[in-house]
Coordinates of C-alpha atoms in Angstrom, one line a residue:
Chain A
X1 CA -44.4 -10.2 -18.3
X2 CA -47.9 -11.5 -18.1
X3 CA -49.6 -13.9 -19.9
X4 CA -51.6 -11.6 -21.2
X5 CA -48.7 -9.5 -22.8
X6 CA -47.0 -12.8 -23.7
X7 CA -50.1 -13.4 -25.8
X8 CA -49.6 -9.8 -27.6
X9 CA -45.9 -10.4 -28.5
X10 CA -44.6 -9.7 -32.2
X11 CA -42.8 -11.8 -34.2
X12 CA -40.3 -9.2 -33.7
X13 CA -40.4 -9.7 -30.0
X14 CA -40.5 -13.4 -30.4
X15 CA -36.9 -13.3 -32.3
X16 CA -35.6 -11.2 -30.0
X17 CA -36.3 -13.8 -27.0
X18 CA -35.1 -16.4 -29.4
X19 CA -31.5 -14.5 -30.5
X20 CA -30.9 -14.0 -26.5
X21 CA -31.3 -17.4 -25.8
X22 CA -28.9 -18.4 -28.6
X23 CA -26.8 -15.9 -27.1
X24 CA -27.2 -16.9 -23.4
X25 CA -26.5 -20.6 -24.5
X26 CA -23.3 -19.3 -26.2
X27 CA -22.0 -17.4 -23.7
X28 CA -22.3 -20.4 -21.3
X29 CA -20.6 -22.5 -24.0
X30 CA -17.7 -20.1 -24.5
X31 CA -17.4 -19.4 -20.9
X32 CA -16.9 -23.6 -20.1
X33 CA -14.5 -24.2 -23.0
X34 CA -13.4 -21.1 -24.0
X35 CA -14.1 -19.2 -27.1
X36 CA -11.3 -20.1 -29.3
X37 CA -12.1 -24.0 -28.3
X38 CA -16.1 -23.7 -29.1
X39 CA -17.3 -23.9 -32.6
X40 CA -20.9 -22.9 -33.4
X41 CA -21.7 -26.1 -33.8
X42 CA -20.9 -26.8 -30.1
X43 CA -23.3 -24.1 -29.4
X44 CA -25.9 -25.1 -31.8
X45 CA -26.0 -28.7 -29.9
X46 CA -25.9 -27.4 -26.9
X47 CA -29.1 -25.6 -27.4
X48 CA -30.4 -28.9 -29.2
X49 CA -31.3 -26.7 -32.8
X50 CA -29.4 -26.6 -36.2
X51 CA -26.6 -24.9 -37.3
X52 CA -28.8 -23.6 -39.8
X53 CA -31.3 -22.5 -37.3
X54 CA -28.9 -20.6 -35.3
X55 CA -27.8 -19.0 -38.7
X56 CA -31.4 -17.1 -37.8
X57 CA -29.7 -15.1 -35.2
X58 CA -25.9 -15.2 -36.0
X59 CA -24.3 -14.6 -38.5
X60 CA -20.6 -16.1 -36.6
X61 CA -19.0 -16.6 -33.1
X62 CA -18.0 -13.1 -33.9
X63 CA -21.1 -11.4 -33.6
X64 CA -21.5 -12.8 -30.4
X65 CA -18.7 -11.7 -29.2
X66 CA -19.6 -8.2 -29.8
X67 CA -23.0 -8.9 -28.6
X68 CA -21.6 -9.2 -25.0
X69 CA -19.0 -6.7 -25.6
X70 CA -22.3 -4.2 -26.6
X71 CA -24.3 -5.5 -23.9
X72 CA -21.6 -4.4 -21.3
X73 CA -21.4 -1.1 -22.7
X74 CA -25.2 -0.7 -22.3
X75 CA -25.0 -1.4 -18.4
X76 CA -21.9 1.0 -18.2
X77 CA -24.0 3.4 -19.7
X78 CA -27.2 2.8 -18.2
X79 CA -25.1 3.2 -14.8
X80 CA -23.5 6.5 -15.1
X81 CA -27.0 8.1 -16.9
X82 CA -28.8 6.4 -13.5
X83 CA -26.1 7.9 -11.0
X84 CA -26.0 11.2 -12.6
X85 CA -30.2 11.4 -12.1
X86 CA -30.0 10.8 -8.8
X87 CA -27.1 13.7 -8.2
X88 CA -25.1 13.9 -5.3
X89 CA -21.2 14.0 -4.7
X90 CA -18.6 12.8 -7.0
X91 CA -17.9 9.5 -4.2
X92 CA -21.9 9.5 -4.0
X93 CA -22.2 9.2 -7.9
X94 CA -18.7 7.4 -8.4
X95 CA -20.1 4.9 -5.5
X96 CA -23.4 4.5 -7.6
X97 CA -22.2 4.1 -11.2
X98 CA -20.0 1.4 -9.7
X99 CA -22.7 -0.6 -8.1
X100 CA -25.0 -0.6 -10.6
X101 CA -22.4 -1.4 -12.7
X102 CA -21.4 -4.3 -10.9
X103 CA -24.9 -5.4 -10.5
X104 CA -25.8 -5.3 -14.6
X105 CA -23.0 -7.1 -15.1
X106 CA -23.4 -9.9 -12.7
X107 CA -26.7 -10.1 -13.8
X108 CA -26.4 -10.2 -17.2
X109 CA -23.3 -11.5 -18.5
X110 CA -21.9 -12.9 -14.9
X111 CA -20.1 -16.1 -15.8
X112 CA -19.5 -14.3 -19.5
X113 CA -15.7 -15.2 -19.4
X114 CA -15.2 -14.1 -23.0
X115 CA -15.7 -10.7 -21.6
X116 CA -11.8 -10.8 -21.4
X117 CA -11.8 -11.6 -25.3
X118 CA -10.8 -8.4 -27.1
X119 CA -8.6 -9.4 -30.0
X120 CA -10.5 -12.0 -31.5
X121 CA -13.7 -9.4 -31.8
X122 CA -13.2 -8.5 -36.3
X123 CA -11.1 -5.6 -36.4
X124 CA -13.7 -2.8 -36.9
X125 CA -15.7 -4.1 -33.3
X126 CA -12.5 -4.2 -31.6
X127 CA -12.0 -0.6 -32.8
X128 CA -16.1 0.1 -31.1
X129 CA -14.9 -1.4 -27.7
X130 CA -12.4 0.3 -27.5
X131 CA -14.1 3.3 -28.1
X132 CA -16.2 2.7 -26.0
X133 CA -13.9 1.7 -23.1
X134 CA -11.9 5.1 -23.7
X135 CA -15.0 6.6 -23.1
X136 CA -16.4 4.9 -20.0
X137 CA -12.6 5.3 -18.4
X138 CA -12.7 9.6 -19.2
X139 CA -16.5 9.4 -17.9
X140 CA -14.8 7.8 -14.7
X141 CA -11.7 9.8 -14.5
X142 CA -14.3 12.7 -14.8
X143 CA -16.3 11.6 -11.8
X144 CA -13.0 11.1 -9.5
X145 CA -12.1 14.4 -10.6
X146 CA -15.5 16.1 -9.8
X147 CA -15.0 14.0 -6.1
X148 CA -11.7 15.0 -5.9
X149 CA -12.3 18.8 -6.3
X150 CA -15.7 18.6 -3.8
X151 CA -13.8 16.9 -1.4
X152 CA -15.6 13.8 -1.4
X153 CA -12.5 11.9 -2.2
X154 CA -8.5 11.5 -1.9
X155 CA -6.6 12.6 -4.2
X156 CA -5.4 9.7 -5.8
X157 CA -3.8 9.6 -9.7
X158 CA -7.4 9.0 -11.4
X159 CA -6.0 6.9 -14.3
X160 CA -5.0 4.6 -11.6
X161 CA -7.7 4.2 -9.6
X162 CA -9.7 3.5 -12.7
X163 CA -7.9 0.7 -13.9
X164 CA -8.0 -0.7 -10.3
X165 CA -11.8 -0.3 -10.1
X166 CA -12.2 -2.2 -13.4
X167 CA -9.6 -4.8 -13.0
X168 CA -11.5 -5.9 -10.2
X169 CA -14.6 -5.6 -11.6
X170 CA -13.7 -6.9 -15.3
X171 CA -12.6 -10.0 -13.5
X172 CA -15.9 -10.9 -12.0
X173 CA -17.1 -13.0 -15.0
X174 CA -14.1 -15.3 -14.5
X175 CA -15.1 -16.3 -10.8
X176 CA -19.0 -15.5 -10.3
X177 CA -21.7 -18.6 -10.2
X178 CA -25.0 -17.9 -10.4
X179 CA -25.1 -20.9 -8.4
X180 CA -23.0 -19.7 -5.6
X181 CA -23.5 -18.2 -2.3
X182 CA -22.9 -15.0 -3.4
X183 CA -25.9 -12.8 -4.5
X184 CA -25.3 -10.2 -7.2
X185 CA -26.8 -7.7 -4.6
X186 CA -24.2 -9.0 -2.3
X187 CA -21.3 -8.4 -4.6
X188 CA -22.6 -5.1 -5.9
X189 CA -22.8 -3.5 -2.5
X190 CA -19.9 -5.2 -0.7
X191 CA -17.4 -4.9 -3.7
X192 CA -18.1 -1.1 -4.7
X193 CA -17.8 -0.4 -0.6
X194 CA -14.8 -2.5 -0.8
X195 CA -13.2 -0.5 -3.6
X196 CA -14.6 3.1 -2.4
X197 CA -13.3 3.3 1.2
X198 CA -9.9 2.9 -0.7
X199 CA -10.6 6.5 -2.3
X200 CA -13.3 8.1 0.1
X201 CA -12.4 11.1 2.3
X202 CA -15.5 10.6 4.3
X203 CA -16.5 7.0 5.7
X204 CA -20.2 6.1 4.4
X205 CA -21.8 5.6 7.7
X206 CA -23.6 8.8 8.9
X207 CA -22.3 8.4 12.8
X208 CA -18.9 8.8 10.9
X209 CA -18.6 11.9 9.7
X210 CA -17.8 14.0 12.4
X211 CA -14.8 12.2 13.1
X212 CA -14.6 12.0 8.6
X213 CA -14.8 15.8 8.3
X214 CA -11.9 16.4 11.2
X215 CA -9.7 13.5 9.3
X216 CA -10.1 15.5 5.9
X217 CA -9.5 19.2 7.1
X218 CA -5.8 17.1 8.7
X219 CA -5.8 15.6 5.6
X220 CA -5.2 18.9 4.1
X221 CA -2.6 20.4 5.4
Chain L
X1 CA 26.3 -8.5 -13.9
X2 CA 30.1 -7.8 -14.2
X3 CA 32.6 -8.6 -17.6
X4 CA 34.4 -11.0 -15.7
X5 CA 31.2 -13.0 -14.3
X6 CA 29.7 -12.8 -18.1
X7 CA 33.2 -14.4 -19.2
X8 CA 32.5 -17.3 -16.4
X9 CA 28.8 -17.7 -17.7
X10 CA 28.3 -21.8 -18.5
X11 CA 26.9 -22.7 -21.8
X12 CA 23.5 -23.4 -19.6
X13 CA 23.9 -20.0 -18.7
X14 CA 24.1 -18.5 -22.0
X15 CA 20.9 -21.0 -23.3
X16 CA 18.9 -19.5 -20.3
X17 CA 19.3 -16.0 -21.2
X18 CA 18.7 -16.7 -25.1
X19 CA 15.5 -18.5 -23.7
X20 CA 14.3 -15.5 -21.7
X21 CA 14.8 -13.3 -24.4
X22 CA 12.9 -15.6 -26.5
X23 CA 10.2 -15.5 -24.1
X24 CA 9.9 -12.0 -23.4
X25 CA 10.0 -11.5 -27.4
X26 CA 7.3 -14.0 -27.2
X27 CA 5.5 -12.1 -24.8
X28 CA 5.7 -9.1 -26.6
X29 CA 4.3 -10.1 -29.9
X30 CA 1.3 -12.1 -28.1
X31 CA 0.3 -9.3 -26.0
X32 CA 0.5 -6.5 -29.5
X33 CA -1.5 -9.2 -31.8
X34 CA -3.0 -11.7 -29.5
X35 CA -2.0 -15.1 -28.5
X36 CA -4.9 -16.7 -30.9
X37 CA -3.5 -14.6 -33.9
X38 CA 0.3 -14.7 -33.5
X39 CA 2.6 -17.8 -34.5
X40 CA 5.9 -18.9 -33.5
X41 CA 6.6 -18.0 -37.5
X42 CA 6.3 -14.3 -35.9
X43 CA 7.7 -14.7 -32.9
X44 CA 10.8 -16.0 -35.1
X45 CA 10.6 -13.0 -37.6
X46 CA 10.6 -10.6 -34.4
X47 CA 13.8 -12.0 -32.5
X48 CA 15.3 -12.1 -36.4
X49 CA 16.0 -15.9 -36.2
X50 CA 14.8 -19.0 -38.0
X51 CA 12.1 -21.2 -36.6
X52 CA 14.2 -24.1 -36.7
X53 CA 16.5 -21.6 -33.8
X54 CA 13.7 -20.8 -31.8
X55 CA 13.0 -24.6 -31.3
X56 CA 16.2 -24.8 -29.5
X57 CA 14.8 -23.4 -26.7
X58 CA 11.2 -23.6 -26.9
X59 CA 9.1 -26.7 -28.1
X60 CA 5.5 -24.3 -29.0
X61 CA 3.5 -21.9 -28.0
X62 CA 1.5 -23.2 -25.4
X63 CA 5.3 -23.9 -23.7
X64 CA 5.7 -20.4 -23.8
X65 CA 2.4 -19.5 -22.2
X66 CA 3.1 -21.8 -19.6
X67 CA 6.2 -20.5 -18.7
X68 CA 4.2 -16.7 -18.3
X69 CA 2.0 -18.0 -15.9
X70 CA 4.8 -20.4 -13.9
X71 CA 6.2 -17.1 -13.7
X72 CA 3.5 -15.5 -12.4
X73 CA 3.3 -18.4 -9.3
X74 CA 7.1 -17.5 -8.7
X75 CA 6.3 -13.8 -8.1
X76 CA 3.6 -14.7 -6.2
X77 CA 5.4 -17.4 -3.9
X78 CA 8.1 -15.2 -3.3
X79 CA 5.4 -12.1 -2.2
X80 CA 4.3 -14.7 0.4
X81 CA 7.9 -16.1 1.6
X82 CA 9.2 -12.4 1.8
X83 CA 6.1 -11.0 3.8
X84 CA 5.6 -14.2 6.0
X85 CA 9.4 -13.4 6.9
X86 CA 8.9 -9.8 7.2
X87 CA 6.0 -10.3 9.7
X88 CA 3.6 -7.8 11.5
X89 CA -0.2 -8.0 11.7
X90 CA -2.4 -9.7 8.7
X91 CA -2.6 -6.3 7.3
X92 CA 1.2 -5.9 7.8
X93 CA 1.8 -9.0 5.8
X94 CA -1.1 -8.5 3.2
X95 CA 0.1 -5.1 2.5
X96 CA 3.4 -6.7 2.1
X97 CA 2.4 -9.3 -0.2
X98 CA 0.1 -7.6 -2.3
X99 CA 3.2 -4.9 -2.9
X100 CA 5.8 -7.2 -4.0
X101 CA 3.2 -9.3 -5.9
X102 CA 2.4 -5.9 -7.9
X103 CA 6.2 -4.8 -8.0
X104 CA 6.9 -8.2 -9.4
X105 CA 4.3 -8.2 -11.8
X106 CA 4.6 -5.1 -13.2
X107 CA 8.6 -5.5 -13.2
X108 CA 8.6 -8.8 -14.9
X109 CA 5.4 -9.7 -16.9
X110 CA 4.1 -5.9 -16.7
X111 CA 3.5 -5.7 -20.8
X112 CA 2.8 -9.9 -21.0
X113 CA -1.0 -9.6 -21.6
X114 CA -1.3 -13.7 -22.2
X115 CA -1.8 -14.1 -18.5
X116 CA -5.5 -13.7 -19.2
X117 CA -5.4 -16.8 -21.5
X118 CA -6.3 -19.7 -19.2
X119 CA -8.3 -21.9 -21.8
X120 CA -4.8 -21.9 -24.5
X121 CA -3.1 -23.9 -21.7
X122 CA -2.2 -27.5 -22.2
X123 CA -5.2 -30.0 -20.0
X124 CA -1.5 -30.6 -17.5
X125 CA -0.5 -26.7 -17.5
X126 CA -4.1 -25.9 -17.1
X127 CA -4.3 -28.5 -14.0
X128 CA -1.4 -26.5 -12.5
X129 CA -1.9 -23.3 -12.9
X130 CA -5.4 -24.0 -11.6
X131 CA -3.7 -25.4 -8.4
X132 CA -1.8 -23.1 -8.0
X133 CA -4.2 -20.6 -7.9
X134 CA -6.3 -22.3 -5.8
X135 CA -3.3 -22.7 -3.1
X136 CA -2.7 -19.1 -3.6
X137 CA -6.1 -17.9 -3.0
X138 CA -6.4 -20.0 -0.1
X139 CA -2.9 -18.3 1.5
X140 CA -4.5 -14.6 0.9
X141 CA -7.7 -15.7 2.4
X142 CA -5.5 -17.5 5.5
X143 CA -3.9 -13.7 5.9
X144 CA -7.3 -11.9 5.8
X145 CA -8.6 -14.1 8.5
X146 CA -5.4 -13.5 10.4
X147 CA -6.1 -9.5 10.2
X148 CA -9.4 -10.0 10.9
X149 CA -8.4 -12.2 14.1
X150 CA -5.5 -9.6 15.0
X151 CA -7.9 -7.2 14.7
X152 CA -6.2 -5.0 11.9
X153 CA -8.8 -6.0 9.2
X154 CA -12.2 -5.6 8.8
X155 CA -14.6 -8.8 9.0
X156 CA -15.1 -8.7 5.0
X157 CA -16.0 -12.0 3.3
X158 CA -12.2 -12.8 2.5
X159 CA -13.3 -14.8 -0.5
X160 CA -14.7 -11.7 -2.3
X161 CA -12.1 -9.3 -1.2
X162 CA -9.3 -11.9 -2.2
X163 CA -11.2 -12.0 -5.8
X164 CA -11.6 -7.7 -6.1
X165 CA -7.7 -7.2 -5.2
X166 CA -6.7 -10.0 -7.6
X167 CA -8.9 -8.5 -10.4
X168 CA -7.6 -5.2 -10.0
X169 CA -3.8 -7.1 -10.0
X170 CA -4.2 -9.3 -13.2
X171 CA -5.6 -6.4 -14.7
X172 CA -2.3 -4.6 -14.6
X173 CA -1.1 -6.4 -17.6
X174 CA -3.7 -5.2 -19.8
X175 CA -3.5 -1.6 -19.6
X176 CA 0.8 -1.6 -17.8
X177 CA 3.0 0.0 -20.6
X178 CA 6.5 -0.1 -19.3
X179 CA 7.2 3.1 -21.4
X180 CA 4.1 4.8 -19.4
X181 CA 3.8 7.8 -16.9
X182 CA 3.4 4.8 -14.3
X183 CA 6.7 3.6 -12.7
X184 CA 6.2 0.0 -10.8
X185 CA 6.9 1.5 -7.7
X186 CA 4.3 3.8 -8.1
X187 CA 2.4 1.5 -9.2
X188 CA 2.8 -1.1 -6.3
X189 CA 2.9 1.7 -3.5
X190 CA -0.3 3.1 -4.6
X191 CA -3.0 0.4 -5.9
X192 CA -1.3 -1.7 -2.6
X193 CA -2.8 1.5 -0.6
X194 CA -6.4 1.9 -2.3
X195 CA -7.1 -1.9 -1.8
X196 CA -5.8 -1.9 1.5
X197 CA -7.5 0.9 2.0
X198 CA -10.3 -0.7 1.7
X199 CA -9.9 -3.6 4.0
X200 CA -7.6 -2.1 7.0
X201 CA -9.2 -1.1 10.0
X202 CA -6.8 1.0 11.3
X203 CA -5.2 3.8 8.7
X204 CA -1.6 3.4 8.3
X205 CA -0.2 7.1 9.1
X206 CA 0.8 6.7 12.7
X207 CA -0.9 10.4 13.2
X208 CA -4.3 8.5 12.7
X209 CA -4.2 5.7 15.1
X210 CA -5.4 7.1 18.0
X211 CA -8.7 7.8 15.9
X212 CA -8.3 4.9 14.3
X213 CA -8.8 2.8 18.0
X214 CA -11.1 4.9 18.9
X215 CA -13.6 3.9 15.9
X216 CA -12.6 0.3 15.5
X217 CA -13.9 0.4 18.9
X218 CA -17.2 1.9 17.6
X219 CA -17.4 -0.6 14.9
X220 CA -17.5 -3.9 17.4
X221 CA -20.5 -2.7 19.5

């Protein structure tokens, strides 16, 4: 953003940069020490403020919790909307969702452990993840599925290879760095490849498919 | 176990079984309510026993959760032992381990969703389940460099593929449900084959090897 639009920002705007970084700071803080282990107060030092000043943009550590449970959801989304634009075959959309998937997330809530935190969200936001996770899984098992019947990929119990796919990828808060020598680009592109060969009838590289398309009509017999 | 070897069983005997029970009980009720949210005072109420019983064979909670995760290191020790012994090519062995580790898993601490809680550890526990971790990262990554030598993987940063397969395999806990569709040998056969999948450089079915030469050939030019 420009200086110029910086200059133009609401106070609306301004509180919204603010809540982040209170939310930012906490994740870090929760992420280091764990959640059950970090008060608010932790958090409120480490970002050098008031409790009472973070009671601007929290209400508890609960709300934060949900905050990167919502923001996770929004990438997820964002990633199957952006793969279904741009079309193609169910291993050419599967293979999308998952990288930008994989990239949102390293990028926004990378070294988020508390990601893994499910039942200490208050009862009626655990009851919204998981809504939300049913849903992402059956928008996944649908895009297998869709592979599955246009031949783009094996045919491999869906369930299964859902919970595999997200396993791996749920668990990439718990070792990512933002300091490390991985990229999130890096990770994106050599973890979805990584996880798509397992399930793809027809290797990626264009000099391949020859050889791919023979493989899958033996496949079929 | 036979009558006559239960008649033989030692007192120590006996106290070991009443401690697994206690632990898979344990297990149980952390993994339905959450380890943060579920007391010994529950744990006691669900085996039917007094509190002042279940001290007999466990000192607290955080025992219990470290006895899950030394567990855990068992399973994965003997994955290593039994495919080192086995022996083959690095994808041979990884294929190996990886199945056994699953089988294990799933057979043993398939429903024990506490495995995710690293931060609830005791500072010693944490120390050694952190080490041993480490050392068994470090023997995965040793076996992907060895199918990458022998030529049977392909040249994938073993770091990140080590940390996608174990994702995907300390996942299982979260969403394994012993009274599922999903037996552990389906389980293990199957997610074993889509990560491997994903990493081998020559397909498994012997039909495909000719092919399979033929293009890892391809791939070093």
């Amino acid at each position: 953003m420009s200086r110029w639009n910086n200059a133009l920002q609401t106070s609306a705007e301004i509180q919204k940069l603010k809540r982040d970084a209170v939310l930012r700071e906490a994740g870090r803080a929760f992420s280091e020490r764990g959640y059950h282990s970090t008060s608010l107060d932790d958090v409120a030092k480490a970002l050098g403020v008031s409790k009472g000043t973070l009671y601007n943009y929290v209400k508890d550590k609960q709300e934060i919790l949900w905050e990167f449970h919502r923001l996770a959801g929004e990438i997820a989304e964002d990633s199957f909307s952006s793969a279904r634009a741009q079309g193609g075959s169910g291993a050419e959309m599967l293979r999308n969702t998952l990288k930008h998937f994989i990239y949102g997330l390293t990028q926004e809530l990378g070294a988020c452990r508390v990601l893994m935190e499910f039942n200490a969200l208050r009862p009626e936001d655990r009851l919204k993840a998981s809504k939300l996770r049913d849903a992402f899984e059956q928008a996944y098992v649908e895009l297998i599925e869709l592979g599955i019947a246009d031949g783009s990929l094996r045919a491999v119990d869906p369930k299964l290879a859902i919970f595999t796919f997200m396993g791996a990828i749920n668990w990439v808060p718990r070792w990512y760095s933002p300091s490390g020598r991985l990229t999130p680009e890096y990770i994106a592109e050599t973890m979805t490849d990584l996880l798509l060969r397992g399930l793809v009838r027809k290797p990626a590289a264009p000099g391949r498919r020859a050889a791919a398309r023979k493989q899958a009509v033996k496949d079929r017999r």
